[in-house]
mmCIF file of C-alpha atoms in Angstrom:
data_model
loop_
_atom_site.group_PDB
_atom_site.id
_atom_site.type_symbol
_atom_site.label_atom_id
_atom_site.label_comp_id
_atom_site.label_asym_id
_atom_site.label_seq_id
_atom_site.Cartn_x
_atom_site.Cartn_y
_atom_site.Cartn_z
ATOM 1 C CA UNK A 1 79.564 79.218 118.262
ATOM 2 C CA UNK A 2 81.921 79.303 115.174
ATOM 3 C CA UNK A 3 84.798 82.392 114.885
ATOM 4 C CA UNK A 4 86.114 82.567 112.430
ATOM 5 C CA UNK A 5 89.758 84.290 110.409
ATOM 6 C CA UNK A 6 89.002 84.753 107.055
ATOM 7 C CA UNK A 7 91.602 86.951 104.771
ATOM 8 C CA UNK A 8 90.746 85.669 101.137
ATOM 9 C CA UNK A 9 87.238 84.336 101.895
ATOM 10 C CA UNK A 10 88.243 80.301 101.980
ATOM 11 C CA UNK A 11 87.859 80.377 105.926
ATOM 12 C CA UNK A 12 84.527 82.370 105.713
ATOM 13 C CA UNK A 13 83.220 80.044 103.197
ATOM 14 C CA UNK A 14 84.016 76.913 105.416
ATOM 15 C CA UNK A 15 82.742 78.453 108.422
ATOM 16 C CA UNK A 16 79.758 79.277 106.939
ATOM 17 C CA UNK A 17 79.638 75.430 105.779
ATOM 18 C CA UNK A 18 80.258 74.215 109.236
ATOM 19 C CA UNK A 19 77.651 76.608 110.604
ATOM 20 C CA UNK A 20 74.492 74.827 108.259
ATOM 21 C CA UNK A 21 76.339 71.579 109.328
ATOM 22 C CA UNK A 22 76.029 72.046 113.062
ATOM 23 C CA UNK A 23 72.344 72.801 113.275
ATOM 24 C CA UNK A 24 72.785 77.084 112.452
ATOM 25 C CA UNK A 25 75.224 77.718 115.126
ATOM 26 C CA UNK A 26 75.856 81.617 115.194
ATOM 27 C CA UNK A 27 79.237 82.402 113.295
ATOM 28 C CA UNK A 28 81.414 85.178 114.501
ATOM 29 C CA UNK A 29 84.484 86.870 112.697
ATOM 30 C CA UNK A 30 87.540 87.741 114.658
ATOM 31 C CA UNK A 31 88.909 89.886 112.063
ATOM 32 C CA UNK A 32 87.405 93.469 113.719
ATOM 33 C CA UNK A 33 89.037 92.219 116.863
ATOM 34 C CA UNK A 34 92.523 92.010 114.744
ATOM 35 C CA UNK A 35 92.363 95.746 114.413
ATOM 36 C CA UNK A 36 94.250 98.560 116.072
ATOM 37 C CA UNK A 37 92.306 99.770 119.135
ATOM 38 C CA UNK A 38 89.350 97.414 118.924
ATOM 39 C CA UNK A 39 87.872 96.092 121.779
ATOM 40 C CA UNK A 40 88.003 92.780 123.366
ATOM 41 C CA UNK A 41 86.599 89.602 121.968
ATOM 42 C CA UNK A 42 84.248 88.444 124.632
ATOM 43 C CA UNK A 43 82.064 84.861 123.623
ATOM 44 C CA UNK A 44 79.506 84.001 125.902
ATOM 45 C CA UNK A 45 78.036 80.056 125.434
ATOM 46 C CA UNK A 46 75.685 78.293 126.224
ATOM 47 C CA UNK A 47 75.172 74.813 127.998
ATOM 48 C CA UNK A 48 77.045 72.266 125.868
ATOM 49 C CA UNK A 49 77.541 74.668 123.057
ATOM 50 C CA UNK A 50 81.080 73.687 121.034
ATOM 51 C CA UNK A 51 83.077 76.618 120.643
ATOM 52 C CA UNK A 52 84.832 75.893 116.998
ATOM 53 C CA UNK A 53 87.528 78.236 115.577
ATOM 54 C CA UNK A 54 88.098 78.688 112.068
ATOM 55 C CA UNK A 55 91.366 80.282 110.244
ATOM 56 C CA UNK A 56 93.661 79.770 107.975
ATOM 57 C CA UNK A 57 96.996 77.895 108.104
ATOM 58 C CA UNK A 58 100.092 80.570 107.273
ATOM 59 C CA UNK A 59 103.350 78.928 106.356
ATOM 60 C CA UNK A 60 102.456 76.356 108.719
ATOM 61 C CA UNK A 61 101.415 78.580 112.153
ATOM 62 C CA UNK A 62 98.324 80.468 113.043
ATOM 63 C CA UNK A 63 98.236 84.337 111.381
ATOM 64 C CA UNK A 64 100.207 86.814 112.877
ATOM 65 C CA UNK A 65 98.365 88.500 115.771
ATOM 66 C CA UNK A 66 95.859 85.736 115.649
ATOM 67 C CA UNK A 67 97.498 83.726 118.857
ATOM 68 C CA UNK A 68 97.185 86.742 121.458
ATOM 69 C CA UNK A 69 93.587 87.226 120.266
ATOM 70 C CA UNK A 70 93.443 84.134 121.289
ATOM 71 C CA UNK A 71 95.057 84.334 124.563
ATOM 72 C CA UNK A 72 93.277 87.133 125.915
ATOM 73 C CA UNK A 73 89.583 86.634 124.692
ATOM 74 C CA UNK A 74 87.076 86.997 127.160
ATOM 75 C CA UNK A 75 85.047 83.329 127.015
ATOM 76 C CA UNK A 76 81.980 83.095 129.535
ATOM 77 C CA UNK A 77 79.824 80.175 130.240
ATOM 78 C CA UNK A 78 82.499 77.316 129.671
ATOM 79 C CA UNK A 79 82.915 74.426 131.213
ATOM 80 C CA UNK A 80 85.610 71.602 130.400
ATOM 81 C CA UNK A 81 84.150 68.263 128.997
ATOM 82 C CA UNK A 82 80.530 69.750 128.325
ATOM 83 C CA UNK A 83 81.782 72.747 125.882
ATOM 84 C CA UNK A 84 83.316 70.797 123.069
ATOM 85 C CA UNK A 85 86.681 73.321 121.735
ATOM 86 C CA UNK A 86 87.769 72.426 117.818
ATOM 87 C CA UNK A 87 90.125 73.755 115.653
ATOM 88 C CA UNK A 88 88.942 73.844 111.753
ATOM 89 C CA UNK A 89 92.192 75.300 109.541
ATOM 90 C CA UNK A 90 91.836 75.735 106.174
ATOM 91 C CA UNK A 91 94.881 75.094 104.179
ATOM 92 C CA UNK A 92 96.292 74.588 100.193
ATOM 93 C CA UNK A 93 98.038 71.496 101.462
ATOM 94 C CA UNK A 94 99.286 70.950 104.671
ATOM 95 C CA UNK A 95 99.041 71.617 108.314
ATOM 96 C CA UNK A 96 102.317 71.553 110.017
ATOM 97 C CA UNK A 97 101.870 71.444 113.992
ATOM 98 C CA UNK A 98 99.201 74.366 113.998
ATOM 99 C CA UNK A 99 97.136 72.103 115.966
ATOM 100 C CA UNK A 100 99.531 72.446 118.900
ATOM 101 C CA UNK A 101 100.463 76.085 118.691
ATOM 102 C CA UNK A 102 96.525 76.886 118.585
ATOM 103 C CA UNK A 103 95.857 74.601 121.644
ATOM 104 C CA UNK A 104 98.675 76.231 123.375
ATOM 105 C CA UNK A 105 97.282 79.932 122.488
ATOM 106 C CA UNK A 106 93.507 78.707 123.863
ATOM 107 C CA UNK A 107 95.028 77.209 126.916
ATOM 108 C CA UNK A 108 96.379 80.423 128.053
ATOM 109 C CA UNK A 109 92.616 81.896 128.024
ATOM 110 C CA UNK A 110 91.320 78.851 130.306
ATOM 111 C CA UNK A 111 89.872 76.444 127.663
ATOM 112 C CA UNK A 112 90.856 72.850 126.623
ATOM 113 C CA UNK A 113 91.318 71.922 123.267
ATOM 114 C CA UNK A 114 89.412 68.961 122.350
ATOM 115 C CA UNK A 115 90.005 68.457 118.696
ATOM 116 C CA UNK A 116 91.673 69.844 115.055
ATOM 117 C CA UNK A 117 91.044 69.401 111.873
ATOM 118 C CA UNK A 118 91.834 70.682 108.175
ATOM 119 C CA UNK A 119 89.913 70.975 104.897
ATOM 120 C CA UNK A 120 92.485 71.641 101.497
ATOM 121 C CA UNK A 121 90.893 75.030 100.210
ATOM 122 C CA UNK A 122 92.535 76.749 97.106
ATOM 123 C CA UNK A 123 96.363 78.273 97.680
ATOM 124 C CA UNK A 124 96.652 81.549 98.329
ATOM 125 C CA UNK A 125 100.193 81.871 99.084
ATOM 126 C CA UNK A 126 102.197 83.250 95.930
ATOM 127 C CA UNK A 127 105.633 84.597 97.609
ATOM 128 C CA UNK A 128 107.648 82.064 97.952
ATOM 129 C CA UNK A 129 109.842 80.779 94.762
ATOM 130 C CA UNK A 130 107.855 78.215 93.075
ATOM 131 C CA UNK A 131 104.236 79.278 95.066
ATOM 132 C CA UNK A 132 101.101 80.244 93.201
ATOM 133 C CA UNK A 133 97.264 79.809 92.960
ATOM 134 C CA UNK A 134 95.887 76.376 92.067
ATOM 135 C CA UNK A 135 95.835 75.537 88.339
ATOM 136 C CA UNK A 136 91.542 75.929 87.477
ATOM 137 C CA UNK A 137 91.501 72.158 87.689
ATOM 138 C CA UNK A 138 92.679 71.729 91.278
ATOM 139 C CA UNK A 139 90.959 74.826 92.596
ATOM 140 C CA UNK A 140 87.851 73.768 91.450
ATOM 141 C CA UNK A 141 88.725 70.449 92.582
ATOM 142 C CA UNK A 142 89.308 71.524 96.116
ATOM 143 C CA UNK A 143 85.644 73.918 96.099
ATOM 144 C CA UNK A 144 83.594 70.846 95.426
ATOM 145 C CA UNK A 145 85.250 68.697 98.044
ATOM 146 C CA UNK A 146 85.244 70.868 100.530
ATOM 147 C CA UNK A 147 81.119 70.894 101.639
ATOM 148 C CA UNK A 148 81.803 66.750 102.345
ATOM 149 C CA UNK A 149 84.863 67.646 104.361
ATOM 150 C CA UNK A 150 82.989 69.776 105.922
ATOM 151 C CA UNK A 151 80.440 67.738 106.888
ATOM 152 C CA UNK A 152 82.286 64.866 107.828
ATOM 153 C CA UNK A 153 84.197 67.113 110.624
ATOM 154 C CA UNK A 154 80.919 68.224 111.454
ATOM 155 C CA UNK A 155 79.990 64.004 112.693
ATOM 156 C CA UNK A 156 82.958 64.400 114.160
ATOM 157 C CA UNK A 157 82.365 67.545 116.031
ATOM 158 C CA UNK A 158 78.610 65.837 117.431
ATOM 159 C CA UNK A 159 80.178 62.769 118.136
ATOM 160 C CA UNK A 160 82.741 64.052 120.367
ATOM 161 C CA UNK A 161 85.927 62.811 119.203
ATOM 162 C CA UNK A 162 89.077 64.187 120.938
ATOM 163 C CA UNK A 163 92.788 64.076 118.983
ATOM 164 C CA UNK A 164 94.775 65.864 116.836
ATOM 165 C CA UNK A 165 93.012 65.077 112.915
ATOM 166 C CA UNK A 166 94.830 68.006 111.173
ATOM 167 C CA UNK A 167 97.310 66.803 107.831
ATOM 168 C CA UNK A 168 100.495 68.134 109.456
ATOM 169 C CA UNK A 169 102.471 67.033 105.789
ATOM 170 C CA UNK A 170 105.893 65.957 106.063
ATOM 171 C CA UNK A 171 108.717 67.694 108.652
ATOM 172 C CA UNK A 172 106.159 69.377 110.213
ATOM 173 C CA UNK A 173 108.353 70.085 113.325
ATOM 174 C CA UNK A 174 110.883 71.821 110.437
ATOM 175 C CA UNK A 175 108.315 73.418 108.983
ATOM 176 C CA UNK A 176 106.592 74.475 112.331
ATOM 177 C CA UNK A 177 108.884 75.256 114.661
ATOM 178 C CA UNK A 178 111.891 76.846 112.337
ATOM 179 C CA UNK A 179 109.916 78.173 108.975
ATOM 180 C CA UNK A 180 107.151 79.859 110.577
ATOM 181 C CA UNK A 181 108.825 82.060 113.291
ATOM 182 C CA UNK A 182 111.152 82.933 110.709
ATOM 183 C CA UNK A 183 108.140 83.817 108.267
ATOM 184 C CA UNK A 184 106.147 86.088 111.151
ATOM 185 C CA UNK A 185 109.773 87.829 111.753
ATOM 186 C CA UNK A 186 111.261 88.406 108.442
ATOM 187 C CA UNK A 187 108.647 88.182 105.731
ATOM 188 C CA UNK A 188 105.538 89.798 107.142
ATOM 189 C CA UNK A 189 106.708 93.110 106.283
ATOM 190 C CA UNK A 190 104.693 95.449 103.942
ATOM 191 C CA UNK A 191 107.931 97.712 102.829
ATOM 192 C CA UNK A 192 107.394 95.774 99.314
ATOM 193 C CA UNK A 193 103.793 96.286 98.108
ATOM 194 C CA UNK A 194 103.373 98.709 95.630
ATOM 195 C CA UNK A 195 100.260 99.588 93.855
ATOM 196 C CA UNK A 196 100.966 100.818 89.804
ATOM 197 C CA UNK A 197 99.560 103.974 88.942
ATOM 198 C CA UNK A 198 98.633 103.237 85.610
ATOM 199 C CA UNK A 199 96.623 100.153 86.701
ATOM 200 C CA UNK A 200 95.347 101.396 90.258
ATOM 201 C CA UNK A 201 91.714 102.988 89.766
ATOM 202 C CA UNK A 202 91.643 104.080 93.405
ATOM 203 C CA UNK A 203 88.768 101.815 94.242
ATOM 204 C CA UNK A 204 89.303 100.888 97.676
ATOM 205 C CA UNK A 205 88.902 97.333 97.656
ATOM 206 C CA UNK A 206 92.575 96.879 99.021
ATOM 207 C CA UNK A 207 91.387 99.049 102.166
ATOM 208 C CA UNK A 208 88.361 96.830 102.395
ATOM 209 C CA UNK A 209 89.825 93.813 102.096
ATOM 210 C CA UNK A 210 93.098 93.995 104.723
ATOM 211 C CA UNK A 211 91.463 92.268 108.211
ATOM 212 C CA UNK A 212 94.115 94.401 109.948
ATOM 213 C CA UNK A 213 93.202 98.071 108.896
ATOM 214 C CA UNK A 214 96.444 98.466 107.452
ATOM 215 C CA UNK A 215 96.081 100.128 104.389
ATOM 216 C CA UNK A 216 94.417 103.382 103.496
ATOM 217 C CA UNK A 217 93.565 105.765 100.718
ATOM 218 C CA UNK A 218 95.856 108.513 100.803
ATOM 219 C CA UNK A 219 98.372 108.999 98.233
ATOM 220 C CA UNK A 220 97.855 111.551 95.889
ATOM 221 C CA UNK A 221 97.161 109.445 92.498
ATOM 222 C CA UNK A 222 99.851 111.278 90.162
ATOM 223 C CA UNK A 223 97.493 110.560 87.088
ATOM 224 C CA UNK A 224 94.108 110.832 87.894
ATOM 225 C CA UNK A 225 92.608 114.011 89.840
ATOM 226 C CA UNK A 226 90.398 113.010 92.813
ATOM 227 C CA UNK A 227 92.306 109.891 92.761
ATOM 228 C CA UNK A 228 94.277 108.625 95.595
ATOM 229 C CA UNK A 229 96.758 105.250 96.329
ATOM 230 C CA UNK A 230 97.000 102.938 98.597
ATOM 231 C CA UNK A 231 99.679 103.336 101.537
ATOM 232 C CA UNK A 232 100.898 100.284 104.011
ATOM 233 C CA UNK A 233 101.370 101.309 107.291
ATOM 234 C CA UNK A 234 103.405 98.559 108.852
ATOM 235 C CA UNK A 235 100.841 96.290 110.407
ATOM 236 C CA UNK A 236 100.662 93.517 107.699
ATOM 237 C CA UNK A 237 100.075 89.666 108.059
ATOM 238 C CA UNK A 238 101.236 88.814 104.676
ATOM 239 C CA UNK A 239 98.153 87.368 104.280
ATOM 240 C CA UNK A 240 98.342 89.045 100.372
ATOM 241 C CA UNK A 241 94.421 90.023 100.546
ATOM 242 C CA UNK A 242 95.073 93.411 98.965
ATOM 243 C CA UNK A 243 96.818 91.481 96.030
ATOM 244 C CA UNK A 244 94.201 89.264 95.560
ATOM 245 C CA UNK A 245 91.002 91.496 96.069
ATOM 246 C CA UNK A 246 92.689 93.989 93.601
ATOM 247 C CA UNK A 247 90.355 93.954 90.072
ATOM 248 C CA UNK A 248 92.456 95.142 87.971
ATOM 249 C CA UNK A 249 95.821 93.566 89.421
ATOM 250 C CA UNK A 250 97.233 96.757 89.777
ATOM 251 C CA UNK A 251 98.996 96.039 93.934
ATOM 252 C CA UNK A 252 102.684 93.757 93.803
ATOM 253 C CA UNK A 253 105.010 92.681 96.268
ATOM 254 C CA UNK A 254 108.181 93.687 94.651
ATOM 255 C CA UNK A 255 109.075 91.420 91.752
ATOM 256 C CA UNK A 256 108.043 88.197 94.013
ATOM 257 C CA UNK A 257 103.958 88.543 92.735
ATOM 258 C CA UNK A 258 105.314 88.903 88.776
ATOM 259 C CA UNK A 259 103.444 86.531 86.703
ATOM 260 C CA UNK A 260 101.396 84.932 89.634
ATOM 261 C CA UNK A 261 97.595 84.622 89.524
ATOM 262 C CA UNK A 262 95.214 85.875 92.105
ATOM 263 C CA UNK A 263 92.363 84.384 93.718
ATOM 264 C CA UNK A 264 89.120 85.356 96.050
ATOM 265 C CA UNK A 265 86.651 81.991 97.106
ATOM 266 C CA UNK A 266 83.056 82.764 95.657
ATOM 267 C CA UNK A 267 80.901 83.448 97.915
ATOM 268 C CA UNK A 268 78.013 81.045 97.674
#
């Protein structure tokens, strides 16, 4: 089994990678579980079945919300040493100690981490001074290695290998343990994301795109009849899918998204 956190489709893609890779294993996504009110994520597995989670790394930590999903999903049928538990993040270039604060989050709903890894998928992240999208070169770069990462995890995965094989970059107890609880407390906020009326077609691609549910259709578009906005209602990962989903770059987040590039991972 393979669940996976996908917010710009780079996670998705490699899970769907690692799915072929491991013989079809089924390939669930946690994202509906992410949402207000939804129900509990409940896995059932079979006899030696690995249980492999997908996601992204955000500023070096698991997505917001994505730890108590963790923590309280319902996981029958598994049994320590014969149900192989792996950690696949997807990341523009390193890790930090995700590794350990996913471990810790599984641990809490009775299973044993056995094993973490990365693959360098296309950045995403284009808030902070200095971030933005890949140049064309290095994105493309990173698409065509990914299918041999991919499959060399998935040897690894078969062959039962047990450690910590995620690039954790330099610092990464800086960038883990001080960056990333300030990031989930002071810039996950959606008070900044704006959508301009003379670029916003009221398509709804925003709505479909935030994993969380937290954006709808209801402002009144002040220029087109029939028309409406998006609105943010609070619950936002900063995971910038609403930005990058957006086809006629019409959403910002403040002045920080001015002059950055967006990007979506083809589906294939």
């Amino acid at each position: 089994m393979i669940l996976y956190f996908s917010a710009t489709g780079n996670s998705r893609y490699v899970a769907a990678l690692l799915a072929r890779e491991l013989d079809g294993q089924p390939v669930m996504d946690m994202g509906p579980y992410l949402r207000p009110g939804a129900e509990r994520l409940t896995v059932t597995l079979a006899g030696g079945e690995p249980l492999v989670f997908v996601f992204p790394v955000h500023s070096w930590g698991l997505p917001k919300y994505l730890a108590d999903l963790l923590a309280s999903m319902d996981v029958q049928g598994y049994v320590p040493g014969q149900n192989y538990v792996g950690l696949l993040a997807t990341c523009g270039d390193d890790a930090g100690r995700t590794y350990r604060l996913w471990s810790r989050a599984v641990a809490r709903t009775g299973l044993q981490a056995d094993a973490g890894f990365t693959v360098f998928m296309p950045n995403t992240y284009v808030l902070f001074p200095g971030f933005d999208v890949d140049r064309a070169e290095v994105r493309d770069r990173k698409l065509a290695a990914a299918p041999a990462a991919v499959r060399q995890v998935a040897e690894q995965i078969r062959a039962g290998v047990r450690g910590d094989f995620t690039w954790q970059g330099s610092v990464p107890g800086l960038k883990t343990g001080v960056v990333y609880p300030l990031f989930v407390r002071f810039m996950t906020s959606d008070k900044a994301f704006r959508a301009d009326a003379d670029a916003c077609i009221g398509c709804g691609r925003c709505v479909e795109a935030c994993p969380v549910g937290n954006i709808t259709l209801t402002a009144v578009h002040p220029q087109r009849e029939g028309k409406h906005m998006p609105v943010w209602h609070g619950r936002c990962l900063n995971c910038l899918a609403c930005y990058h989903y957006c086809p006629t770059h019409a959403i910002a987040y403040g002045s920080k998204t001015r002059g950055k590039g967006s990007y979506t991972c083809p589906r294939k």
